[in-house]
XYZ file of C-alpha atoms in Angstrom:
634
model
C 74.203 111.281 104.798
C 76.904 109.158 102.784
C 79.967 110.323 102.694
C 81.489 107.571 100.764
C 79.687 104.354 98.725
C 81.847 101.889 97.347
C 79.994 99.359 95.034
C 81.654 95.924 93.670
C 84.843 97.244 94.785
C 87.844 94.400 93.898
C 91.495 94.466 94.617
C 94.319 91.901 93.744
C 98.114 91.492 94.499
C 98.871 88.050 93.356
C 96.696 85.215 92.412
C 93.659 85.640 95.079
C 91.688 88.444 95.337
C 92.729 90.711 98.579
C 88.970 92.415 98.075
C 86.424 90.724 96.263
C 83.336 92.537 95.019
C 83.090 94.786 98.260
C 80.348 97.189 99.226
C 80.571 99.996 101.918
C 78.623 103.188 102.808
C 80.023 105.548 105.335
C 77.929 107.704 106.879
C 78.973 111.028 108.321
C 79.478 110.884 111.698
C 80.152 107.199 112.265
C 83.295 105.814 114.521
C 84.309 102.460 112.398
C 87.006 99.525 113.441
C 88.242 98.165 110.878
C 89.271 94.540 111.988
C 90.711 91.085 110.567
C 93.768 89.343 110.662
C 97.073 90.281 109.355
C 97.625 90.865 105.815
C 93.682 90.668 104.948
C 93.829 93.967 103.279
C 92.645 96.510 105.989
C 95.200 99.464 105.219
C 94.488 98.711 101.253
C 90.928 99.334 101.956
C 92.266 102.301 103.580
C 94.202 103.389 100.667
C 90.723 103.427 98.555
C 88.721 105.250 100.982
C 91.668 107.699 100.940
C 91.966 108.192 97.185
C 95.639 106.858 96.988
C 95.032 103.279 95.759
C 92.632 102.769 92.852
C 90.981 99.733 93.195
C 91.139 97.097 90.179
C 87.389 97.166 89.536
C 84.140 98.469 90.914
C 83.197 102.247 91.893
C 84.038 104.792 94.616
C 81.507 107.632 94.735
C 82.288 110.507 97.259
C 79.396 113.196 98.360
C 80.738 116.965 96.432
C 83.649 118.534 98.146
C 84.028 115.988 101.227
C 87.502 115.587 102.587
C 89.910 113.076 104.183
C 92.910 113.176 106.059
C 94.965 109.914 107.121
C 97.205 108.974 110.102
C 99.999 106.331 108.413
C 100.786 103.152 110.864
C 104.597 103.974 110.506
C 106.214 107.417 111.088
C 108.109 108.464 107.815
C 111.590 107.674 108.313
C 112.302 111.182 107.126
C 110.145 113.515 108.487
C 111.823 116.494 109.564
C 111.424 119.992 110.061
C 109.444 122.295 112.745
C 106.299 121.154 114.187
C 104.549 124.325 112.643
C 105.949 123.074 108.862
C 104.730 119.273 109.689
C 101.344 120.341 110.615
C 100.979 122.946 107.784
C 102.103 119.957 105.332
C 98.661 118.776 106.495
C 96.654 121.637 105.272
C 98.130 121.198 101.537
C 99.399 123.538 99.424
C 98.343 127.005 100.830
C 99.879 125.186 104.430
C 103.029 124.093 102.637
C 103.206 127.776 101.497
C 102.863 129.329 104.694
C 105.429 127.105 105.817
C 107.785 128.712 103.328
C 106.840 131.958 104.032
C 107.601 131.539 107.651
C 110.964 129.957 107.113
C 111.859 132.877 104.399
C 110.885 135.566 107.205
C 112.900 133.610 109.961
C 116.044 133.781 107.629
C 115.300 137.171 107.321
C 114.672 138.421 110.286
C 117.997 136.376 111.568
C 120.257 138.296 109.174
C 120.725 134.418 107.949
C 119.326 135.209 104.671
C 121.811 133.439 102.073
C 120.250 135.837 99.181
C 118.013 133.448 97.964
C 114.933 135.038 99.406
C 114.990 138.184 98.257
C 112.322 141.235 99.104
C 110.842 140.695 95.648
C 110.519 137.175 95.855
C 109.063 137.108 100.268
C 106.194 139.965 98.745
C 105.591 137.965 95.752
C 105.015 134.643 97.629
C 103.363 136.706 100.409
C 100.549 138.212 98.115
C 99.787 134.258 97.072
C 99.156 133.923 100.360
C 96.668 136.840 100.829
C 94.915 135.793 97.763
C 94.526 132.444 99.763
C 93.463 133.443 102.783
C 96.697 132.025 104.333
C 96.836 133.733 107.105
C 93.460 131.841 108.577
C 95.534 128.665 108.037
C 98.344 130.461 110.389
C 95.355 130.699 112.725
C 94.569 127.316 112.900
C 97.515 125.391 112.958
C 98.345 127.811 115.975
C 95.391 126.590 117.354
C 96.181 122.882 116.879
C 99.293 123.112 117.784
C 97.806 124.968 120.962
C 95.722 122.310 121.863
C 97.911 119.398 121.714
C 100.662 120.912 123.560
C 103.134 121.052 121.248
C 105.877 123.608 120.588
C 105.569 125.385 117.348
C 109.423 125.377 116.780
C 110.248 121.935 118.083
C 112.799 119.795 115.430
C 110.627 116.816 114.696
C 113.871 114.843 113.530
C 114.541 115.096 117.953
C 110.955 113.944 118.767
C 110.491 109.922 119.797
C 108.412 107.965 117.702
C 105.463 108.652 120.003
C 105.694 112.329 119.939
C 106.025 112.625 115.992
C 102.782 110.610 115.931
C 101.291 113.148 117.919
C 102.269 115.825 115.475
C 101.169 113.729 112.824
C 97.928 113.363 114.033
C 97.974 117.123 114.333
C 98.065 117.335 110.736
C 95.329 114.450 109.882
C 93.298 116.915 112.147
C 94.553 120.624 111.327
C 92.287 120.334 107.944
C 89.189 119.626 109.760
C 88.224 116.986 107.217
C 85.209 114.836 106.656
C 86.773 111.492 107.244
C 89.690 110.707 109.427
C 91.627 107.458 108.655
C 93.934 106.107 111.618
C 96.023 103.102 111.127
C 96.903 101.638 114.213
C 96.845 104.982 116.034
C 98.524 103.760 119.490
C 101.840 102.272 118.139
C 104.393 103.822 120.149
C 102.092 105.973 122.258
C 102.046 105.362 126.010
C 99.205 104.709 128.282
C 98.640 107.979 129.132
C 98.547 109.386 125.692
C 96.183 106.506 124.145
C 93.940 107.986 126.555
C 94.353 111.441 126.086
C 93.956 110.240 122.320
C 90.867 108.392 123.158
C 89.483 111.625 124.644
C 90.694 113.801 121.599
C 88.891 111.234 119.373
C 85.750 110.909 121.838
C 85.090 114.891 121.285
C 85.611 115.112 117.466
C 82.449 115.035 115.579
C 83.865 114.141 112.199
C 83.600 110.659 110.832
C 86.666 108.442 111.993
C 87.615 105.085 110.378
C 90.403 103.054 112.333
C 92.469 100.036 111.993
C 93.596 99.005 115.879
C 94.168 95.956 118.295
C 93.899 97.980 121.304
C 90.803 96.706 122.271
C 89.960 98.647 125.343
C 90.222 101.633 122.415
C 87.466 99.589 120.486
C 84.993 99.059 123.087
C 85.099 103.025 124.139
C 85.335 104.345 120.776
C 83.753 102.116 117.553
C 79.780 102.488 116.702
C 80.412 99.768 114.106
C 82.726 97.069 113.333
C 84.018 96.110 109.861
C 85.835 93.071 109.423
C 87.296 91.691 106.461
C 87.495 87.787 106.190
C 88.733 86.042 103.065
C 88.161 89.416 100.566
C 84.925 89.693 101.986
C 83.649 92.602 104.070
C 81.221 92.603 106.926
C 79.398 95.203 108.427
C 77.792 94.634 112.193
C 76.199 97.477 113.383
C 76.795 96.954 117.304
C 79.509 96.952 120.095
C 82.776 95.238 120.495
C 81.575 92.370 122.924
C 78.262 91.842 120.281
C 80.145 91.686 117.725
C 82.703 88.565 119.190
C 79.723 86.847 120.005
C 77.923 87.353 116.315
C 81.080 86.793 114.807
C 81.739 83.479 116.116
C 78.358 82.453 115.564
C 78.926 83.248 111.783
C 82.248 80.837 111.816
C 80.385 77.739 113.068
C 77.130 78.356 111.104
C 79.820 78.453 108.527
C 82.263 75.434 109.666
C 78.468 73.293 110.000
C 77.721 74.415 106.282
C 81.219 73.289 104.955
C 81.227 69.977 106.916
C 77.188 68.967 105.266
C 78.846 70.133 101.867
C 82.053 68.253 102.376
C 79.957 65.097 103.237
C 77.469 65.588 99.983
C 80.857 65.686 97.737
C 82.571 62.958 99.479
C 79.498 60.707 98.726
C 79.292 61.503 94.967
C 83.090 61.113 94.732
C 82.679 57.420 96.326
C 79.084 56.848 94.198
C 81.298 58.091 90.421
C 84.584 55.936 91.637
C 81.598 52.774 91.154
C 80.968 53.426 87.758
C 78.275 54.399 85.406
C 76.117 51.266 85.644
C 73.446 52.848 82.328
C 73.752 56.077 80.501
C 70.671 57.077 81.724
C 68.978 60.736 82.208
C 69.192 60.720 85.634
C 72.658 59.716 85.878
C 74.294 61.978 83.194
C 72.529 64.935 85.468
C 74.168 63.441 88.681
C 77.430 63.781 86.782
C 76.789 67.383 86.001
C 75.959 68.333 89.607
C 78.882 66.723 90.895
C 81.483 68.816 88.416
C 79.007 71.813 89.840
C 80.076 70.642 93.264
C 83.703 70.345 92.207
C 83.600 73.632 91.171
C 82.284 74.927 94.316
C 85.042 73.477 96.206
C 87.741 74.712 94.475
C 86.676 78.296 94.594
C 85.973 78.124 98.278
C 88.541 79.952 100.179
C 89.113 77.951 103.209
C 90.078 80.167 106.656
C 93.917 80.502 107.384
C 94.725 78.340 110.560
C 95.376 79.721 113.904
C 99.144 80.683 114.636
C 100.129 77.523 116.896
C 102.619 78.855 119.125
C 104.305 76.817 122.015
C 107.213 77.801 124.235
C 109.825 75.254 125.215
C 109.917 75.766 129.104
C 114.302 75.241 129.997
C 114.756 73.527 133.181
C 113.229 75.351 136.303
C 115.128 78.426 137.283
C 115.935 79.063 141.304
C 113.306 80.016 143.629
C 114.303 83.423 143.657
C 114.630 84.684 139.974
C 116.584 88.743 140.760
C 116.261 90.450 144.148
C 117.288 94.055 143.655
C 118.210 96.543 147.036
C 118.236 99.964 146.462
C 119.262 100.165 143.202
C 120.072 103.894 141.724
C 120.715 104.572 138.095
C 120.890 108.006 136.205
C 121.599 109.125 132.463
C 123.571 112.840 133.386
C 121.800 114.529 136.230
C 118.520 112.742 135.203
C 117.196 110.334 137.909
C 116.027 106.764 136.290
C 115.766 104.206 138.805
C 116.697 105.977 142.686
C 116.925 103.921 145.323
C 114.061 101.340 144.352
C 114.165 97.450 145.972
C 112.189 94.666 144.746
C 112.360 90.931 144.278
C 111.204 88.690 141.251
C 110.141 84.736 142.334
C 110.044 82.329 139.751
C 106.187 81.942 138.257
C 106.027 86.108 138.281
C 104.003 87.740 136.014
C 105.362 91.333 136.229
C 104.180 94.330 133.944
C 106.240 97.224 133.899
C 104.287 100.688 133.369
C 105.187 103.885 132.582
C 105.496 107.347 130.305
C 107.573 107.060 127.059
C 111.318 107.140 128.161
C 110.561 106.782 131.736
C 113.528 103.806 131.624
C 111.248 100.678 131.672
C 113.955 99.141 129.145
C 116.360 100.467 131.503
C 114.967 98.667 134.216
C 114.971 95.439 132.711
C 118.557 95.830 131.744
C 119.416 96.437 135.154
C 117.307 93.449 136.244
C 119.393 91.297 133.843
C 122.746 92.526 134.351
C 123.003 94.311 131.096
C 123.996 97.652 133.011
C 125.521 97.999 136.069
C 123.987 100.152 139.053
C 125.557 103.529 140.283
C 124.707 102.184 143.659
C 123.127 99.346 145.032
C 122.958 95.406 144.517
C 121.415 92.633 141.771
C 121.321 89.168 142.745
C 120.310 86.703 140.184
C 119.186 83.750 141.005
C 120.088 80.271 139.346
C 119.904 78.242 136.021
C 117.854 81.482 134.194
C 117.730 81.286 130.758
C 116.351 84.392 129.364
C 114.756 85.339 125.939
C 114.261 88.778 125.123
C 111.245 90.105 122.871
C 113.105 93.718 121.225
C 110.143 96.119 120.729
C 112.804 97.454 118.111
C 113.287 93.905 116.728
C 116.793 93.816 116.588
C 117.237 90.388 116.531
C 115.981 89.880 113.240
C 118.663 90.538 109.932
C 116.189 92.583 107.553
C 118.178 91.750 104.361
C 118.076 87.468 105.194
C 114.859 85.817 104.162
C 112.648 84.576 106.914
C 113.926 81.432 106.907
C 117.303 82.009 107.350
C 116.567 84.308 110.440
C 115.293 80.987 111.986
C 117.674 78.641 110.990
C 120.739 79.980 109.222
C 122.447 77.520 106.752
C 120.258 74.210 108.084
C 116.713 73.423 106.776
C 116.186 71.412 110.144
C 116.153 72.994 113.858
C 115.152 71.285 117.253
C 112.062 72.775 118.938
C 110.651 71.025 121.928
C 113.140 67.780 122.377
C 111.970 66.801 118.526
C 113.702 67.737 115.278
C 111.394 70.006 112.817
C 111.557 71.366 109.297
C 111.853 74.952 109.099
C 109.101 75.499 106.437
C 106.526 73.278 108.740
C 107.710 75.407 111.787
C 106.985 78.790 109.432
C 103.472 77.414 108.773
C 102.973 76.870 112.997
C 103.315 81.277 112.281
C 101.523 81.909 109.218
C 104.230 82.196 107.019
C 103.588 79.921 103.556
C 106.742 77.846 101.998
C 106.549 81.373 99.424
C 106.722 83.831 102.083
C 109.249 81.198 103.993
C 111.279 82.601 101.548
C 111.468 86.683 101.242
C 113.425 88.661 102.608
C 112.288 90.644 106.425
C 112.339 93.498 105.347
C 109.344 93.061 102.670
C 107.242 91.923 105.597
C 104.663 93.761 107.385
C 104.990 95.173 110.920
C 102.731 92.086 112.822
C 104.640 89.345 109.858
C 107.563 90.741 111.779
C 106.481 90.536 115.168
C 105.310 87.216 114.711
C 108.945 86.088 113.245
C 110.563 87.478 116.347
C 108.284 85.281 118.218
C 108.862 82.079 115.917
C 112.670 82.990 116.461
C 112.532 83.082 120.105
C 110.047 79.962 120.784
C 112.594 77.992 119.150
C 114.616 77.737 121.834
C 113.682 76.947 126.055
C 113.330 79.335 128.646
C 112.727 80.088 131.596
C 112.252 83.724 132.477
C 110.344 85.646 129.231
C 111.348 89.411 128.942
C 108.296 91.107 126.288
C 109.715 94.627 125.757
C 106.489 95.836 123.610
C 105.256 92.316 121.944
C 101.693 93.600 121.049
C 102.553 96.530 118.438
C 100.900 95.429 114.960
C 99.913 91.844 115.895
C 95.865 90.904 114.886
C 93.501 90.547 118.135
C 93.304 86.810 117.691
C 97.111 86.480 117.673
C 97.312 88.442 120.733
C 94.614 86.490 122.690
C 96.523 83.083 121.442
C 99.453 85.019 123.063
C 97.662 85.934 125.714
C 96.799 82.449 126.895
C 100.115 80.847 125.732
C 101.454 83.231 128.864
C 98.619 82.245 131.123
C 99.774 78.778 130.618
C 104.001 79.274 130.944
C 105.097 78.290 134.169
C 108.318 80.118 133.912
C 108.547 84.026 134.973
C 107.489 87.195 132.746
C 108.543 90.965 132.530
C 106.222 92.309 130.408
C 106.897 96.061 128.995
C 103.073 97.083 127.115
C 101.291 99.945 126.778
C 98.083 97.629 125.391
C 95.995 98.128 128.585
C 93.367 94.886 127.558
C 96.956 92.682 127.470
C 98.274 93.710 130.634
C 95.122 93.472 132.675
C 94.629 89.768 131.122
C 98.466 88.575 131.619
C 100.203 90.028 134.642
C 99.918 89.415 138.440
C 101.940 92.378 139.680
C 102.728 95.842 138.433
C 105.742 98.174 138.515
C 104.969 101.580 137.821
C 106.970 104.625 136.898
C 105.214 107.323 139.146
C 107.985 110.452 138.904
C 111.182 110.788 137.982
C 113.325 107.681 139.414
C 110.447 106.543 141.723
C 108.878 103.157 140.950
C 106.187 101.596 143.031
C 104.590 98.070 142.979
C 101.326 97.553 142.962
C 98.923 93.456 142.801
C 97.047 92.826 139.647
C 97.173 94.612 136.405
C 96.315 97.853 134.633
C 92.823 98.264 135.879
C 93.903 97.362 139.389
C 96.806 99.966 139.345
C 93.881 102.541 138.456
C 92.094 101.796 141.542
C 94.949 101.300 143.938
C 97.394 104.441 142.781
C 97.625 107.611 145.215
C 95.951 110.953 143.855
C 99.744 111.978 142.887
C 100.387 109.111 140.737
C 98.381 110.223 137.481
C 100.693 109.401 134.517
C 102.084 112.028 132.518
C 101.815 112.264 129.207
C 105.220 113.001 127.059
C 104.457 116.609 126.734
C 101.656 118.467 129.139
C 98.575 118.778 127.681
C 96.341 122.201 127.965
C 92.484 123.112 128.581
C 90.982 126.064 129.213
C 88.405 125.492 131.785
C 85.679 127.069 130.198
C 85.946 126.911 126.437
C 84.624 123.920 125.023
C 86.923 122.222 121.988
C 90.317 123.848 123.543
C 92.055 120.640 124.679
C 91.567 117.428 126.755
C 90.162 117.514 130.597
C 92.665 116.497 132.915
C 92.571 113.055 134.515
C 89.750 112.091 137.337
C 91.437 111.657 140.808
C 90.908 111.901 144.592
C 89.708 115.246 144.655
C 91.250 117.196 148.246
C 89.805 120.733 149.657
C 91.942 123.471 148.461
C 93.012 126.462 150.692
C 91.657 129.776 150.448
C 94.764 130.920 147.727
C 94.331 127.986 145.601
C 90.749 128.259 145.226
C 90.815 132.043 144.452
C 93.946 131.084 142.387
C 92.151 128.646 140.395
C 88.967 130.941 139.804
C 91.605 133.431 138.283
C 93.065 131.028 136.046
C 90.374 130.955 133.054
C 90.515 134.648 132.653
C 93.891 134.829 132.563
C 94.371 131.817 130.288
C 91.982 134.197 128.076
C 93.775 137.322 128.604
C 96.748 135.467 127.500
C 95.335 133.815 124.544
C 93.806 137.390 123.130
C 97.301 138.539 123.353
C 98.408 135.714 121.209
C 96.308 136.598 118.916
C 96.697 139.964 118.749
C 100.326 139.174 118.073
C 99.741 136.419 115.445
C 97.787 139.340 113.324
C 100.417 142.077 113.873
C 103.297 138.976 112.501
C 100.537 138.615 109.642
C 100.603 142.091 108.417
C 102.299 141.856 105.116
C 104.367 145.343 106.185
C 105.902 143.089 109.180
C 109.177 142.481 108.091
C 109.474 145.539 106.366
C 110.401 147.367 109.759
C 113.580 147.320 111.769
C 115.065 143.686 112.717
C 114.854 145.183 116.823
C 111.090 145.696 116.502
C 110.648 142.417 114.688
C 112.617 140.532 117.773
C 111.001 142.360 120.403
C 107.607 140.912 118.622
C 108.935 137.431 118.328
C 110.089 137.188 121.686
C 107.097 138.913 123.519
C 105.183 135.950 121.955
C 107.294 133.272 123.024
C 106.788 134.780 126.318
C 103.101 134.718 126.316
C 103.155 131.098 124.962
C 105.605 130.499 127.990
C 103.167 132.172 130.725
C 100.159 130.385 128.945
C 102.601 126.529 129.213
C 102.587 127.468 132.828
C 99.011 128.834 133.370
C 97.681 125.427 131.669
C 99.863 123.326 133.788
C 98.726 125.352 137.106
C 95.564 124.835 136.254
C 95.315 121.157 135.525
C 97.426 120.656 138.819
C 94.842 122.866 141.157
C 92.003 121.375 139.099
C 93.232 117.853 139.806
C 93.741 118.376 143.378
C-alpha cells in the first residue's frame, strides 16, 4: 500500500533546480537510503515527505490519516527540559500537555508552587487531559522511555550530544507513526549504540526513510536505495553492493552517451564555421538541428567533479613517532588512561575505539603532549609535524567567509612546493568562486568538514591526528578519503565511530575496554570483533534493558563466548523474567494510582511515599535488567 506518491515534484533555491520533476511512491513497510552527494537536496526531499517544506510545483498525496515523525541531523541547540517532557513533545499536543500537567503536579507536590498553578487551573487542565485520553500517552512514553534506558527525570541540557539523540529518537518513535525520517542517525553515536540502533531499527515494522554514510548501516538495514543525481531521483530496488555496481554502470553508459553527442556537435560546429555554400532545403534543416543540439547542451547538467584532495607529506618524522610507559591519567576519582604502555612507529595506522567519553580525545592529547600524565612517561620522537582534524571543528572562524579561513588577507597560499590561488584550491573541495565567498557558518555540516580538510592539507605533515573526520561527509568523499590515507606514508591516529572507515584505513586498534583499561589489538573494527575477550563487549552510554521473554521490550544483548554458569546463576537467571514482570506490574499499578485525577488532592506524605516507591521499583528493575543481560551474556 502507498503511503506517500509524489508526482512532478520540483524544488529550487537559486538558479538550478535542486529537484526537478521528481516522482516517488513509498510503500508501507519499506527501509529506504536516501543517498547522493553533499548539498544534492536529500534533507529537502526530506522536508516534503515530512510536510514542512512545500515543494515549488508538482503534488504530494498521502494515504487518510498516515503519520510521520522525523529525527533532525543536528540536535537543537536548545533543547532542554526532562527526558519525559522531550519525548512527550513528540506525541504533540495532548504529549506537550501531559508534560505540563506533570511539571504543575511536581511544583505542587514540592510545596514549590509559585501560585501560578492553582487547584482550579491543575483540574481544569487535568479534565483536557481525560477528555484526551492522556493518560494512555503517560503509558507509552513510560514505555519508551523504558525501553531505551533512559531516566524519566534526566536534564537533557546535561546529556552529550549522543545521548540527546537517543532521546530524540525516542520521540520520532513514541508516536508510533507511519513513516520514520532519520537524517544521518549515527552522528555522534558510538559504536556500540549505532548497533543497538541498528537493532532498534531492524525490529520496527513501520516504514523508515534515512539519509546516512555509515555504510555498514546501509548494507544491514536499506531494501531500496534512492539516490538523487543532478535534481533527478533514482529508485533501484536491490542491495547496497548491487546498487554500486548498477550505479556505475549508469555513469559510463552515461559518460559514452555525452562523449558520441559531444562529437556530433563538435562536427556541425566545424561543418557551420565553413559556410553556407547554397540556401538549400537540406541545409537550412541542418542549421535547425544544430541550434536543437545547442540547446541540448546548454541544458545538460554536467556531474560536479570529484573532491581532489592531496596531503603535503613534511619531511620524514623519527623512527619512533611517541612511546608511552605506564601512563595514568584521571578527571576526579574517575580512571581515564591507568597504567597503559604502548609505542607508535612512523607509517602507523592506529584507530582508537571506544564508548562516548571513554577519553579517546584524552588519549591523543596525552600522546601529543597537550596534557601532562599523573604518572608515567611520553617520549616523542623527532621532526613530527602534526595536524589535527577537531571533530568539533574549532579551527574554523564561523563568522569569516571560507576563503579567508584558508588564507587570511592573501588571495595566494603555497600547497605542495607550488604557489596556488585560493579560489582554484576551493574548487580542488567543491566549493564554487560564489560559495568561496560566504561566510562558515551558512555552510552545511559535510561543506564544513570538507573546509577543515582543505585548511589542514594546505600545509605538510607528517603524523595525521582524525578526531571524528567522517561525520556528514558523502560516501564518495569518504572513500576518496579513504584511499588518500591508504596512500600517506606518514603516521595516523584515527578517532571514528564509522565501522566501514576504520576496517578500510587502520592497521592496529586501541580499544577502551573498562574504565582506564585500553588494549591493542592488529587490524581494524571487524578484526577487534573477532579477537576481543568475552568481557570486552562495549558499553553503550546508558545500559540498555530486555525482558527475556516479551517480544518488542528492548534490544538483545550482544553475542559473546558463551561460559557454563553455576548452579545460583542459572536458577538466578531463570528467576529474572518473572521478577522483571513482577516489577513492571508494579510500575504500572503505580503509574494508574499517579493518574487518578484525585492524586494530588491527598496529603503531600502519601503523595512522596508514592513517588518514591516508584523510583524504587524503576531502581530494582535498572538493576534486574542489567543482571540479566550480564548472566545472559555469560
Amino acid at each position: 500500500m502507498a503511503l506517500i506518491t509524489l508526482r512532478d515534484v520540483s524544488m529550487s533555491f537559486g538558479a538550478q533546480p535542486l529537484l526537478e520533476r521528481l516522482n516517488l511512491t513509498v510503500a508501507a513497510g519499506e527501509r529506504i537510503c536516501l543517498m547522493g552527494r553533499n548539498g544534492v537536496g536529500k534533507t529537502t526531499l526530506m522536508g516534503i515527505v515530512a510536510g514542512s517544506l512545500t515543494p515549488d510545483s508538482g503534488e504530494v498525496m498521502r494515504s487518510q490519516g498516515v503519520t510521520v515523525s522525523s529525527l533532525p541531523q543536528e540536535v537543537p541547540e536548545h533543547l532542554e527540559g526532562t527526558v519525559f517532557d522531550v519525548i512527550c513533545r513528540g506525541m504533540g499536543p495532548r504529549g506537550e500537555r501531559l508534560a505540563r500537567y506533570r511539571r504543575m503536579c511536581d511544583l505542587s507536590a514540592s510545596d514549590n508552587d509559585p501560585g501560578a498553578f492553582t487547584p482550579v487551573k491543575l483540574a481544569a487542565l487535568q479534565q483536557t487531559i481525560d477528555s484526551e485520553d492522556g493518560w494512555q500517552v503517560e503509558q507509552q512514553v513510560a514505555r519508551i522511555i523504558s525501553r531505551m534506558g533512559l531516566a524519566a527525570d534526566g536534564d537533557v541540557r546535561s546529556f552529550s550530544a549522543g545521548m540527546k539523540r537517543q532521546v530524540l529518537l525516542a520521540a520520532a518513535l513514541v508516536a508510533q507513526p507511519d513513516i520514520l525520517l532519520l537524517d544521518e542517525p549515527t552522528n555522534h553515536l558510538d559504536m556500540a549504540a549505532i548497533d543497538w540502533l541498528e537493532t532498534v531499527l531492524l525490529k520496527w515494522r513501520g516504514t523508515l526513510i534515512m539519509i546516512t554514510h555509515d555504510r555498514m548501516m546501509i548494507r544491514r538495514l536499506g531494501t531500496r536505495i534512492l539516490e538523487i543525481d543532478r535534481g533527478i531521483l533514482h529508485s533501484w530496488d536491490c542491495d547496497y553492493t548491487t546498487y554500486l555496481k548498477r550505479s556505475r554502470e549508469r555513469f559510463e553508459a552515461e559518460e559514452k552517451g555525452n562523449r558520441r553527442f559531444d562529437k556530433r556537435l563538435s562536427a556541425e560546429e566545424a561543418w557551420i564555421r565553413q559556410g553556407i555554400k547554397a540556401r538549400r532545403t537540406r541545409n537550412e534543416g541542418r542549421v535547425r538541428a544544430l541550434k536543437k543540439l545547442r540547446e541540448i547542451r546548454r541544458s545538460r547538467r554536467d556531474r560536479t567533479g570529484r573532491v581532489r584532495m592531496a596531503l603535503d607529506e613534511a619531511e620524514r618524522s623519527g623512527k619512533t613517532v611517541v612511546e608511552a610507559k605506564g601512563l595514568t591519567f584521571t578527571y576526579g576519582d574517575r580512571p581515564i588512561v591507568e597504567d597503559f604502555s604502548c609505542t607508535v612507529m612512523r607509517g602507523d595506522r592506529i584507530g582508537i575505539l571506544g564508548p562516548n567519553g571513554a577519553g579517546k580525545s584524552t588519549l591523543i592529547r596525552l600522546l601529543l603532549g597537550e596534557l601532562p600524565p599523573r604518572r608515567g612517561s611520553i617520549k616523542r620522537g623527532t621532526n613530527l609535524e602534526v595536524l589535527y582534524f577537531d571533530q568539533l571543528r574549532g579551527q574554523l572562524d564561523e563568522n569569516k567567509t571560507v576563503q579567508e579561513n584558508i588564507s587570511a588577507g592573501s588571495d595566494m597560499l603555497e600547497v605542495g612546493g607550488r604557489r596556488r590561488h585560493i579560489i582554484g584550491y576551493l574548487k580542488d573541495f567543491l566549493f564554487s568562486p560564489e560559495r568561496s565567498r560566504t561566510p562558515v557558518w551558512v555552510l552545511s555540516g559535510g561543506e564544513k568538514n570538507r573546509l577543515l580538510l582543505a585548511k589542514l592539507f594546505a600545509r605538510p605533515a607528517n603524523v595525521l591526528v582524525l578526531d571524528e573526520p567522517t561525520n556528514d561527509l558523502d560516501v564518495e568523499t569518504l572513500e576518496l578519503l579513504e584511499e588518500l590515507l591508504l596512500e600517506y606514508s606518514g603516521t595516523v591516529l584515527l578517532v571514528s565511530h564509522d565501522r566501514t572507515f576504520v576496517n578500510n584505513v587502520v592497521t592496529s586498534t586501541l580499544v577502551f575496554e573498562g574504565p582506564g583499561r585500553i588494549e591493542g589489538y592488529a587490524g581494524g573494527y571487524d578484526d577487534w570483533l573477532s579477537q576481543r575477550p568475552a568481557s570486552a563487549v562495549p558499553v553503550p552510554e546508558k545500559p540498555k534493558k530486555q525482558a527475556p521473554d516479551r517480544p518488542g521490550n528492548g534490544d538483545p544483548p550482544p553475542a559473546t563466548a558463551r561460559q557454563k554458569l553455576g548452579y545460583m546463576q542459572q536458577r538466578e537467571l531463570e528467576a529474572l523474567p518473572g521478577r522483571i514482570e513482577s516489577l513492571e506490574d508494579r510500575q504500572q499499578e503505580l503509574f494508574a494510582t499517579m493518574s487518578d485525577p484525585d492524586f494530588y488532592r491527598q496529603d503531600g506524605e502519601h503523595i512522596a511515599r508514592v513517588k518514591n516507591e516508584l523510583a524504587r521499583v524503576e531502581k530494582d528493575l535498572e538493576s534486574a535488567f542489567s543482571r540479566w543481560e550480564d548472566l545472559e551474556s555469560r
